[in-house]
Short mmCIF file of C-alpha atoms in Angstrom, two decimals:
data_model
loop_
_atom_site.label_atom_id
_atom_site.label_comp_id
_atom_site.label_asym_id
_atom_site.label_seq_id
_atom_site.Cartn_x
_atom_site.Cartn_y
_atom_site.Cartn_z
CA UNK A 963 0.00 0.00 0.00
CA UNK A 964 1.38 3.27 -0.66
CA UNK A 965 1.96 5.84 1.97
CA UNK A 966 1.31 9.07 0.94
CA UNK A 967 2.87 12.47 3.58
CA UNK A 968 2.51 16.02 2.97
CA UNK A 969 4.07 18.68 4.66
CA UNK A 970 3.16 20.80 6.58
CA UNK A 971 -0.36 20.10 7.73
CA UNK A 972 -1.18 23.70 8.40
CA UNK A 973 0.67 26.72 6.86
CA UNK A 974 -0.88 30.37 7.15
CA UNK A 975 0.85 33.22 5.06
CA UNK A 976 0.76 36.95 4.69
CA UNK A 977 -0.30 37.61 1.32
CA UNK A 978 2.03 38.08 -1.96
CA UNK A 979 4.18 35.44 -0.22
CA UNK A 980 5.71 32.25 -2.28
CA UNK A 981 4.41 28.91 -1.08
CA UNK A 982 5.43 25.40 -1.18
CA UNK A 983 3.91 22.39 -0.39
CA UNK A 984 5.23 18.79 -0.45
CA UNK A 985 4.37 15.12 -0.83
CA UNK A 986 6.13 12.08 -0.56
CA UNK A 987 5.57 8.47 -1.11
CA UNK A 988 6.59 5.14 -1.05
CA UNK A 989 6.10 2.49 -3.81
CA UNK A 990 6.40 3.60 -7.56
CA UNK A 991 2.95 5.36 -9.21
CA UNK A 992 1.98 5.91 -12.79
CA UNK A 993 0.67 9.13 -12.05
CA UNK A 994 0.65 12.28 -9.45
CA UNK A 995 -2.35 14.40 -8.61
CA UNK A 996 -2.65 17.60 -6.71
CA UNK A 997 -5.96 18.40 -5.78
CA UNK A 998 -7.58 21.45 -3.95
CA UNK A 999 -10.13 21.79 -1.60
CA UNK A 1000 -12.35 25.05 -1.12
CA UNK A 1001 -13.93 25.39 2.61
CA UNK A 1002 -17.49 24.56 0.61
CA UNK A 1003 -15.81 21.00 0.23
CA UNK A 1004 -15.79 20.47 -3.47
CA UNK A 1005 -12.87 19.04 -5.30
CA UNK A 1006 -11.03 20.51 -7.98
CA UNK A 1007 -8.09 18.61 -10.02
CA UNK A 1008 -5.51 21.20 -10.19
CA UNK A 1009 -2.70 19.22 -11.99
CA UNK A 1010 -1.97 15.11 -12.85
CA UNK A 1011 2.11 14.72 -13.11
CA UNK A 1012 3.97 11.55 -13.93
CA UNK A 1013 7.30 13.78 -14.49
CA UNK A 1014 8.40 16.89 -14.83
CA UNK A 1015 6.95 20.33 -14.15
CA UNK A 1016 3.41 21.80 -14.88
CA UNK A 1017 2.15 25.60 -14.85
CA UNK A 1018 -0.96 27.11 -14.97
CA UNK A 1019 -1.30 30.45 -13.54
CA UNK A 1020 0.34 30.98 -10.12
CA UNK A 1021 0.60 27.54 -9.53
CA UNK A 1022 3.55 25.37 -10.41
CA UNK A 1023 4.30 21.38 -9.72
CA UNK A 1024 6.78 19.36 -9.79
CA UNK A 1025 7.63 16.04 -9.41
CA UNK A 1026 10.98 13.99 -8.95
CA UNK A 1027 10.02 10.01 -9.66
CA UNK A 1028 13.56 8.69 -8.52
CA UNK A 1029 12.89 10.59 -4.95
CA UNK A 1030 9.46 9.87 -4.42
CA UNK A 1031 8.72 13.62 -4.05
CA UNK A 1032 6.27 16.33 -5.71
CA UNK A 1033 6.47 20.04 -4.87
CA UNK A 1034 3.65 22.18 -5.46
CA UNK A 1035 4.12 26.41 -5.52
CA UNK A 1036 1.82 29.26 -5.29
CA UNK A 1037 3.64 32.18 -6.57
CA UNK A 1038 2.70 36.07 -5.34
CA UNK A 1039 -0.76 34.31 -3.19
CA UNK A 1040 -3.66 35.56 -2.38
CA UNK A 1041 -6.27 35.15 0.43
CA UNK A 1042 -8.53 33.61 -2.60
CA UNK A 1043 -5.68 30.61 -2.69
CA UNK A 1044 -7.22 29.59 1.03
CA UNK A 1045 -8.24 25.73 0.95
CA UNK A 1046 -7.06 22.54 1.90
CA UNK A 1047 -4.16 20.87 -1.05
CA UNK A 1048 -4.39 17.35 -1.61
CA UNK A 1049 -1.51 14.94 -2.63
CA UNK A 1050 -2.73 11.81 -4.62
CA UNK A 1051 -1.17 9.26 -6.18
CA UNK A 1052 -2.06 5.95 -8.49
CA UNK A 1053 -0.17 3.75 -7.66
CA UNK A 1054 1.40 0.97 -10.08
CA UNK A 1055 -1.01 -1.34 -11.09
CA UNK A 1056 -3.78 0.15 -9.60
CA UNK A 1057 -6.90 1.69 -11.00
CA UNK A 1058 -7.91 4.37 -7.53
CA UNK A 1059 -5.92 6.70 -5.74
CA UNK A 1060 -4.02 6.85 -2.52
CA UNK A 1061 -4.10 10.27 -1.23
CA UNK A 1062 -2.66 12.15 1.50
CA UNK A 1063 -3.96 14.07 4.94
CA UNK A 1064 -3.94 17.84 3.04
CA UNK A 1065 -2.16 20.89 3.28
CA UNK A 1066 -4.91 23.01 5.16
CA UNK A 1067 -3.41 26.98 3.76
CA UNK A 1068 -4.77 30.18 5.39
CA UNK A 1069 -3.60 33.10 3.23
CA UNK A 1070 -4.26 36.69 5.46
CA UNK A 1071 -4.80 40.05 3.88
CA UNK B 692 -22.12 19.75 -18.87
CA UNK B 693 -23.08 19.09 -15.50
CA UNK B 694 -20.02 17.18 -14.37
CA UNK B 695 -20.52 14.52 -11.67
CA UNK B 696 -23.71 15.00 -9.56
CA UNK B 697 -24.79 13.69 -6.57
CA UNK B 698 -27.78 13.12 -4.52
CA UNK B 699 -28.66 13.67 -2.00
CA UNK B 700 -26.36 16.20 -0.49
CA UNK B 701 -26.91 15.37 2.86
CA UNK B 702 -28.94 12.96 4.71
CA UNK B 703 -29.04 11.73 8.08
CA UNK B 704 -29.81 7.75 9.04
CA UNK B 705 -30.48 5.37 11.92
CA UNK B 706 -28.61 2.86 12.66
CA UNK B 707 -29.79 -0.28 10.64
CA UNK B 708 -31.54 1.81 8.13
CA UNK B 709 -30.43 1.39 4.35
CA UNK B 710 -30.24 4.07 1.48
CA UNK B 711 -28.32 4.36 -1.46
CA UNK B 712 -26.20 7.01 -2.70
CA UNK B 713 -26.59 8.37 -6.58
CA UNK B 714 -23.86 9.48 -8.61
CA UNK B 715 -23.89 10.57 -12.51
CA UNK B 716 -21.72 11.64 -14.89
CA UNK B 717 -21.69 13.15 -18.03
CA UNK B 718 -18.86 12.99 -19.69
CA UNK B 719 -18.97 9.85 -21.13
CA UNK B 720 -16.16 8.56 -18.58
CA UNK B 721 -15.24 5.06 -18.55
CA UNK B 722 -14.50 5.28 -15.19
CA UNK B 723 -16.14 5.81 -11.60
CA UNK B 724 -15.10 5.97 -7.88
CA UNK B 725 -16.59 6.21 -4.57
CA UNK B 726 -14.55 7.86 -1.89
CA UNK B 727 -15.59 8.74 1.86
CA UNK B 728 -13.59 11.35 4.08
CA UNK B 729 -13.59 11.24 7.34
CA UNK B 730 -11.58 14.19 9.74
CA UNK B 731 -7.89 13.75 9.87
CA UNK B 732 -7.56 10.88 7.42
CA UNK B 733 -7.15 11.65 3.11
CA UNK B 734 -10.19 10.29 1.07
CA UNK B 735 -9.80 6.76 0.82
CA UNK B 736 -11.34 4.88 -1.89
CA UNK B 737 -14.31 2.52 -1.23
CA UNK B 738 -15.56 1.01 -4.37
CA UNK B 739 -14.49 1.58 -8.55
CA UNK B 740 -15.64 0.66 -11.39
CA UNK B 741 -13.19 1.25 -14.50
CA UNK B 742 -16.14 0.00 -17.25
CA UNK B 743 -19.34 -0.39 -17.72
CA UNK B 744 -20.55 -3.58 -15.98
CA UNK B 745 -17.09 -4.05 -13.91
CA UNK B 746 -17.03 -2.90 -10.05
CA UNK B 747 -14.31 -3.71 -7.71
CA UNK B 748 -13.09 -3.14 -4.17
CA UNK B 749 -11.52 -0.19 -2.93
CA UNK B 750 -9.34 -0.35 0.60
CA UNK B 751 -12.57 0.23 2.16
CA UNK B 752 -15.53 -2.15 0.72
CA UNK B 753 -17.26 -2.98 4.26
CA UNK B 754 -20.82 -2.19 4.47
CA UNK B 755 -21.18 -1.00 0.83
CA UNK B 756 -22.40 -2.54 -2.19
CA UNK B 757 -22.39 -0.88 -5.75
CA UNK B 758 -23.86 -0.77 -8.81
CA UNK B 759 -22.53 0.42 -12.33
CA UNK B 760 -25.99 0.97 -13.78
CA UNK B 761 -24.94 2.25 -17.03
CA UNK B 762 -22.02 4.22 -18.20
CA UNK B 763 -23.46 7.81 -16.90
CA UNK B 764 -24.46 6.04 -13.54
CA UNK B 765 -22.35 4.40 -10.61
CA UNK B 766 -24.42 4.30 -7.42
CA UNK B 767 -23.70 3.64 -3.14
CA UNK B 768 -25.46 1.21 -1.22
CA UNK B 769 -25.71 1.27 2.75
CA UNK B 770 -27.53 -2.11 3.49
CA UNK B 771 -27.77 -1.49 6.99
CA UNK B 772 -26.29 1.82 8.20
CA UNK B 773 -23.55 1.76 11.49
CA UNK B 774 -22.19 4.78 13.15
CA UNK B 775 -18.61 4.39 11.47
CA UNK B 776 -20.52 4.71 8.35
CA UNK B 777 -20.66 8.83 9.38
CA UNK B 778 -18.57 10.38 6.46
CA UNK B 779 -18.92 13.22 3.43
CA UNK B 780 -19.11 10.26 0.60
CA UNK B 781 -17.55 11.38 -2.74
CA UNK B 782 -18.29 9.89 -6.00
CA UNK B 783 -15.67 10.79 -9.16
CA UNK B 784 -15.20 10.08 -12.55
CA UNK B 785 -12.34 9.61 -15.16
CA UNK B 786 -12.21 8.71 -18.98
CA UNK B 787 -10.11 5.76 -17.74
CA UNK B 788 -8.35 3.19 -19.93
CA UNK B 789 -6.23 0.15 -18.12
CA UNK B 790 -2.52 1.10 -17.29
CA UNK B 791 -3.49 4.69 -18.12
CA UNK B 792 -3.94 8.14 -15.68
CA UNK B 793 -6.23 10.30 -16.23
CA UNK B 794 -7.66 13.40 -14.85
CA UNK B 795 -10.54 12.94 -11.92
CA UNK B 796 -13.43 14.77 -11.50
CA UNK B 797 -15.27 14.80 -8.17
CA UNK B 798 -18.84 15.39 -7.30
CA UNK B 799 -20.12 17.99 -4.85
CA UNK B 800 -20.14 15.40 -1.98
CA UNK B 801 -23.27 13.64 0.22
CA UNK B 802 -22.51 14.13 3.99
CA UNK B 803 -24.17 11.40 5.59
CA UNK B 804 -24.33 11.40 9.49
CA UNK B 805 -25.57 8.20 10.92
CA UNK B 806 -27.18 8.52 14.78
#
């Protein structure tokens, strides 16, 4: 079974600042997905990775397959970027995903 | 397009009472899932189904049954509700091909509370 972390938990951050949030896990995936959560509770896909780097907008992810590891950034954010970020990951062989605890991100005025 | 839709968006049981949860798509996605989150754990996956007429066990199958109606339709069953059964149930969709990832799209969620 794959064990998916994120770090941290909980970030808050003044606005404008650069964030990063990470995941790591630990068998071998065919694909990567970071997810975001609004306080409403819907789910939006934000970005499905199997190497590499994707942009859209402000938000950036990347994704290292030897280390197990995949970055996500929020460049200049804003209060509107508040929600919960989900790591998920399909694993090898596997047709549902595995996903992590969240990110819950406060960003303040 | 309507995405994935759910009903109903909340609902509240007794213990031992049965219902079953609807989800639809419309995206002609091969695929569906059924996830429940619970507070402090991720979404973990209950039940899929990557074609029409397939279903298979998730890493949490225990008091669920489901049915892959049609392509458009993948629904919940509680047989007979428990407590631990309390959770915001979440039912997704992906075009889905074997060995393949694809994008998922998630409903707006059914928070069931059973007392």
């Amino acid at each position: 079974k794959n064990e998916v972390e994120q770090s941290p938990q909980n970030l808050t951050a003044q606005e404008g600042e650069f964030i990063t949030i990470n995941c790591s896990y630990s068998v071998g995936i065919s694909a990567l997905h970071w997810l975001q959560q609004h306080p409403g509770g819907g789910i939006v896909s934000l970005f499905m990775l199997s190497s590499g780097k994707k942009k859209h907008g402000r938000l950036i992810a990347t994704i290292n397959i030897q280390e197990k590891h995949s970055s996500l950034h929020i460049t200049a954010s804003h209060p509107r970027d508040s929600a919960v970020y989900i790591c998920a990951v399909r694993s090898l062989g596997a047709d549902g995903l595995t996903f992590g605890k969240g990110t819950h991100l406060i960003i303040q005025p | 397009n309507a995405g994935v839709t759910q009903t109903p968006k909340f609902q509240v049981l007794k213990t031992g009472q049965s219902m079953t949860l609807q989800c639809a798509q419309d995206m002609n996605h091969n695929s569906m899932y059924w996830y429940r989150q619970d507070p402090g754990m991720g979404l973990r996956l209950i039940y899929y189904s990557a074609s029409e007429g397939t279903t298979d066990k998730g890493e949490v199958p225990n008091g669920y049954n489901v049915s892959r109606l049609n392509k458009r339709e993948f629904s919940l069953r509680l047989e007979s509700a428990a407590p631990s059964q309390t959770s915001v149930y979440f039912c997704a969709s992906s075009e889905g091909a074997a060995g393949l990832s694809y994008e998922q799209y998630f409903g707006p969620g059914t928070r069931l509370t059973v007392t």
